[in-house]
Short mmCIF file of C-alpha atoms in Angstrom, two decimals:
data_model
loop_
_atom_site.label_atom_id
_atom_site.label_comp_id
_atom_site.label_asym_id
_atom_site.label_seq_id
_atom_site.Cartn_x
_atom_site.Cartn_y
_atom_site.Cartn_z
CA MET A 980 -22.73 -12.28 -11.73
CA GLU A 981 -20.64 -14.44 -14.05
CA SER A 982 -19.08 -17.54 -12.50
CA SER A 983 -16.58 -18.58 -15.15
CA THR A 984 -12.94 -18.28 -14.12
CA THR A 985 -9.72 -17.27 -15.78
CA PRO A 986 -6.72 -19.63 -15.91
CA GLY A 987 -5.39 -17.83 -12.82
CA GLY A 988 -8.50 -18.78 -10.86
CA ARG A 989 -10.07 -15.32 -10.65
CA THR A 990 -13.63 -14.80 -11.77
CA ARG A 991 -14.07 -12.90 -15.01
CA ARG A 992 -15.58 -9.97 -13.11
CA GLU A 993 -12.56 -9.81 -10.79
CA ALA A 994 -10.27 -9.72 -13.82
CA THR A 995 -12.33 -6.87 -15.30
CA ARG A 996 -12.20 -4.96 -12.03
CA GLN A 997 -8.44 -5.37 -11.93
CA LYS A 998 -8.18 -3.82 -15.41
CA LEU A 999 -10.34 -0.91 -14.27
CA TYR A 1000 -8.25 -0.39 -11.13
CA GLU A 1001 -5.04 -0.32 -13.16
CA ALA A 1002 -6.50 2.06 -15.74
CA ALA A 1003 -7.94 4.39 -13.10
CA VAL A 1004 -4.82 4.58 -10.97
CA THR A 1005 -2.62 5.32 -13.98
CA LEU A 1006 -4.88 8.03 -15.38
CA ILE A 1007 -5.56 9.70 -12.04
CA ALA A 1008 -1.84 9.73 -11.25
CA GLU A 1009 -1.19 11.35 -14.63
CA GLN A 1010 -3.91 14.02 -14.68
CA GLY A 1011 -5.75 14.09 -11.36
CA PHE A 1012 -9.11 12.74 -10.20
CA SER A 1013 -11.31 15.59 -11.45
CA ALA A 1014 -9.77 15.65 -14.92
CA THR A 1015 -10.12 11.89 -15.42
CA THR A 1016 -13.37 10.76 -17.05
CA VAL A 1017 -15.15 7.43 -17.01
CA ASP A 1018 -14.79 7.31 -20.80
CA GLU A 1019 -11.01 7.55 -20.45
CA ILE A 1020 -10.91 4.85 -17.79
CA ALA A 1021 -12.97 2.53 -19.98
CA GLU A 1022 -10.81 3.21 -23.02
CA ARG A 1023 -7.57 2.64 -21.10
CA ALA A 1024 -8.96 -0.61 -19.65
CA GLY A 1025 -10.15 -1.78 -23.06
CA VAL A 1026 -13.79 -2.15 -22.02
CA ALA A 1027 -17.09 -0.47 -22.82
CA LYS A 1028 -18.19 2.51 -20.71
CA GLY A 1029 -21.16 0.50 -19.51
CA THR A 1030 -18.78 -2.07 -18.03
CA VAL A 1031 -17.42 0.57 -15.67
CA TYR A 1032 -20.92 1.33 -14.36
CA TYR A 1033 -21.77 -2.36 -14.18
CA ASN A 1034 -18.91 -2.84 -11.75
CA PHE A 1035 -18.95 0.54 -9.98
CA ALA A 1036 -21.82 2.99 -9.48
CA SER A 1037 -19.65 6.02 -10.21
CA LYS A 1038 -16.09 7.22 -10.67
CA SER A 1039 -15.95 8.10 -6.97
CA VAL A 1040 -17.04 4.60 -5.98
CA LEU A 1041 -14.40 3.15 -8.32
CA PHE A 1042 -11.72 5.25 -6.67
CA GLU A 1043 -12.92 4.34 -3.17
CA GLU A 1044 -12.79 0.66 -4.06
CA LEU A 1045 -9.38 1.21 -5.64
CA LEU A 1046 -8.11 2.51 -2.29
CA ARG A 1047 -9.58 -0.49 -0.49
CA HIS A 1048 -8.06 -2.87 -3.02
CA GLY A 1049 -4.60 -1.32 -3.05
CA VAL A 1050 -4.20 -0.88 0.69
CA GLY A 1051 -5.61 -4.36 1.14
CA LEU A 1052 -2.80 -5.75 -1.00
CA LEU A 1053 -0.25 -3.79 1.03
CA THR A 1054 -1.73 -4.99 4.32
CA ALA A 1055 -1.69 -8.60 3.14
CA SER A 1056 1.96 -8.34 2.09
CA LEU A 1057 2.95 -6.86 5.46
CA ARG A 1058 1.07 -9.57 7.35
CA GLU A 1059 2.61 -12.34 5.25
CA ALA A 1060 6.10 -10.96 5.87
CA ALA A 1061 5.52 -11.01 9.63
CA GLU A 1062 4.01 -14.49 9.58
CA ARG A 1063 6.81 -15.86 7.41
CA THR A 1064 9.41 -14.47 9.80
CA ALA A 1065 7.63 -16.11 12.74
CA ARG A 1066 7.53 -19.47 10.94
CA GLU A 1067 11.27 -19.18 10.33
CA GLY A 1068 11.94 -18.49 14.00
CA GLY A 1069 12.88 -14.83 13.68
CA GLY A 1070 12.32 -12.20 16.33
CA LYS A 1071 10.11 -9.13 16.20
CA VAL A 1072 12.90 -6.88 14.89
CA ASP A 1073 13.36 -9.40 12.09
CA ALA A 1074 9.62 -9.27 11.44
CA LEU A 1075 9.63 -5.48 11.23
CA ASP A 1076 12.63 -5.60 8.91
CA ALA A 1077 10.84 -8.10 6.68
CA MET A 1078 7.76 -5.86 6.67
CA ILE A 1079 9.87 -2.88 5.61
CA ARG A 1080 11.16 -4.87 2.67
CA ALA A 1081 7.66 -6.09 1.80
CA GLY A 1082 6.46 -2.49 1.82
CA LEU A 1083 9.26 -1.41 -0.49
CA VAL A 1084 8.53 -4.29 -2.86
CA PHE A 1085 4.85 -3.28 -2.95
CA ILE A 1086 5.69 0.37 -3.62
CA ASP A 1087 8.18 -0.57 -6.32
CA ARG A 1088 5.48 -2.66 -8.00
CA TYR A 1089 2.67 -0.12 -7.60
CA PRO A 1090 4.31 3.34 -7.64
CA SER A 1091 1.30 5.17 -9.11
CA PHE A 1092 -1.03 3.79 -6.48
CA THR A 1093 1.38 4.72 -3.70
CA GLN A 1094 1.62 8.30 -4.97
CA LEU A 1095 -2.16 8.59 -5.02
CA TYR A 1096 -2.54 7.01 -1.58
CA VAL A 1097 -0.03 9.36 0.05
CA ALA A 1098 -1.57 12.39 -1.68
CA GLU A 1099 -5.08 11.44 -0.53
CA LEU A 1100 -3.94 11.09 3.09
CA TRP A 1101 -3.43 14.85 3.17
CA ARG A 1102 -6.83 15.76 1.73
CA THR A 1103 -9.84 16.19 4.00
CA ASN A 1104 -12.69 17.02 1.62
CA ARG A 1105 -13.04 13.74 -0.22
CA ALA A 1106 -16.13 11.53 -0.11
CA TRP A 1107 -13.93 8.53 0.58
CA GLN A 1108 -12.01 10.08 3.51
CA SER A 1109 -13.58 7.78 6.10
CA THR A 1110 -12.78 4.74 3.96
CA LEU A 1111 -9.21 5.91 3.58
CA MET A 1112 -8.81 6.23 7.35
CA VAL A 1113 -10.18 2.73 7.88
CA VAL A 1114 -7.90 1.04 5.37
CA ARG A 1115 -4.90 3.06 6.59
CA GLN A 1116 -5.53 1.83 10.11
CA GLU A 1117 -5.75 -1.77 8.88
CA ALA A 1118 -2.23 -1.50 7.45
CA VAL A 1119 -0.82 0.26 10.51
CA ALA A 1120 -2.51 -2.27 12.82
CA VAL A 1121 -0.42 -5.10 11.35
CA VAL A 1122 2.72 -3.26 12.47
CA GLU A 1123 1.14 -2.43 15.84
CA ASP A 1124 0.52 -6.14 16.45
CA VAL A 1125 4.20 -6.97 15.95
CA LEU A 1126 5.30 -4.11 18.20
CA ARG A 1127 2.91 -5.17 20.97
CA GLU A 1128 4.12 -8.76 20.76
CA GLY A 1129 7.68 -7.49 21.01
CA VAL A 1130 6.81 -5.44 24.09
CA ASP A 1131 5.05 -8.42 25.67
CA ASN A 1132 8.03 -10.74 25.17
CA GLY A 1133 10.57 -8.16 26.33
CA GLU A 1134 12.20 -7.60 22.94
CA PHE A 1135 11.04 -3.96 22.89
CA SER A 1136 10.85 -1.41 25.68
CA ASP A 1137 7.46 -1.10 27.31
CA GLU A 1138 7.93 2.68 27.12
CA ILE A 1139 7.40 2.86 23.36
CA ASP A 1140 4.21 4.43 22.05
CA VAL A 1141 2.96 1.54 19.92
CA PRO A 1142 0.41 3.39 17.71
CA LEU A 1143 2.75 6.29 17.01
CA THR A 1144 5.77 4.04 16.40
CA ALA A 1145 3.76 1.87 14.00
CA ALA A 1146 2.55 4.94 12.09
CA ALA A 1147 6.12 6.29 11.99
CA LEU A 1148 7.48 3.04 10.55
CA VAL A 1149 4.81 2.90 7.84
CA GLY A 1150 5.35 6.58 7.05
CA MET A 1151 9.11 6.09 6.88
CA VAL A 1152 8.74 3.38 4.27
CA LEU A 1153 6.24 5.35 2.18
CA VAL A 1154 8.20 8.60 2.15
CA ALA A 1155 11.61 6.98 1.68
CA ALA A 1156 10.31 4.88 -1.19
CA LEU A 1157 8.71 7.83 -2.97
CA ASP A 1158 11.89 9.87 -2.53
CA TRP A 1159 13.86 6.93 -3.91
CA GLN A 1160 11.71 6.67 -7.01
CA ALA A 1161 11.48 10.42 -7.66
CA PHE A 1162 14.98 11.61 -6.80
CA GLN A 1163 17.30 8.60 -6.47
CA PRO A 1164 16.07 6.05 -9.03
CA GLN A 1165 19.61 4.81 -9.59
CA ARG A 1166 19.51 3.12 -6.20
CA SER A 1167 18.39 -0.49 -5.95
CA LEU A 1168 15.66 -1.80 -3.68
CA ASP A 1169 18.39 -3.50 -1.65
CA ASP A 1170 20.10 -0.12 -1.12
CA VAL A 1171 16.93 1.46 0.23
CA HIS A 1172 16.07 -1.53 2.39
CA SER A 1173 19.57 -1.57 3.85
CA ALA A 1174 19.35 2.11 4.83
CA LEU A 1175 15.93 1.71 6.47
CA SER A 1176 17.06 -1.50 8.18
CA ARG A 1177 19.91 0.41 9.81
CA LEU A 1178 17.44 2.99 11.11
CA LEU A 1179 15.21 0.24 12.48
CA GLN A 1180 18.06 -1.48 14.27
CA GLY A 1181 19.57 1.70 15.68
CA ARG A 1182 22.84 1.39 13.79
CA VAL A 1183 22.95 4.89 12.30
CA SER A 1184 25.25 6.39 14.96
CA GLY A 1185 28.02 3.87 14.32
CA ARG A 1186 28.02 2.68 17.93
CA ARG A 1187 28.25 -1.03 18.52
#
């Protein structure tokens, strides 16, 4: 393994993998997993075909690692939003609101990955299904932690179903963001965040 680093501090191999992830996610979003070839991924990434196999044993392994990488970035952004809110003295509702925004920012930055991730959640015959379930749970668990802390400190009702509520919040962000990008692209990220924030805080009915 090469040890030289790029100016950004990543190893050269990490930089190459990032190129392959970006090429793969774009191509698979455009034409599907089966129709995408390793040759096309290599060409789009600007590397030799052998470089793909040096980094990943197969196209399926590349896609599995792509899921790990992408959901890992999402999970890290959600966790950072919660931790930043805590450092600033905010409550758990504030933390969830910050996590909603962080999720929207991630989806806005990586729309092709998000489309693939949501599509794969509904498939059950993929080799990477178990990996997908693991990384999904890692993202949802960050939200579960905030909900449980809110229940423990009395900010949330102890009657809420924490796992289901966490999954619902993550799902709300994913679906709303994809709808925004596909059908309401004229809206700003602030518009979408404001609407979801109102749902979170129970201010949809207009009651004070």
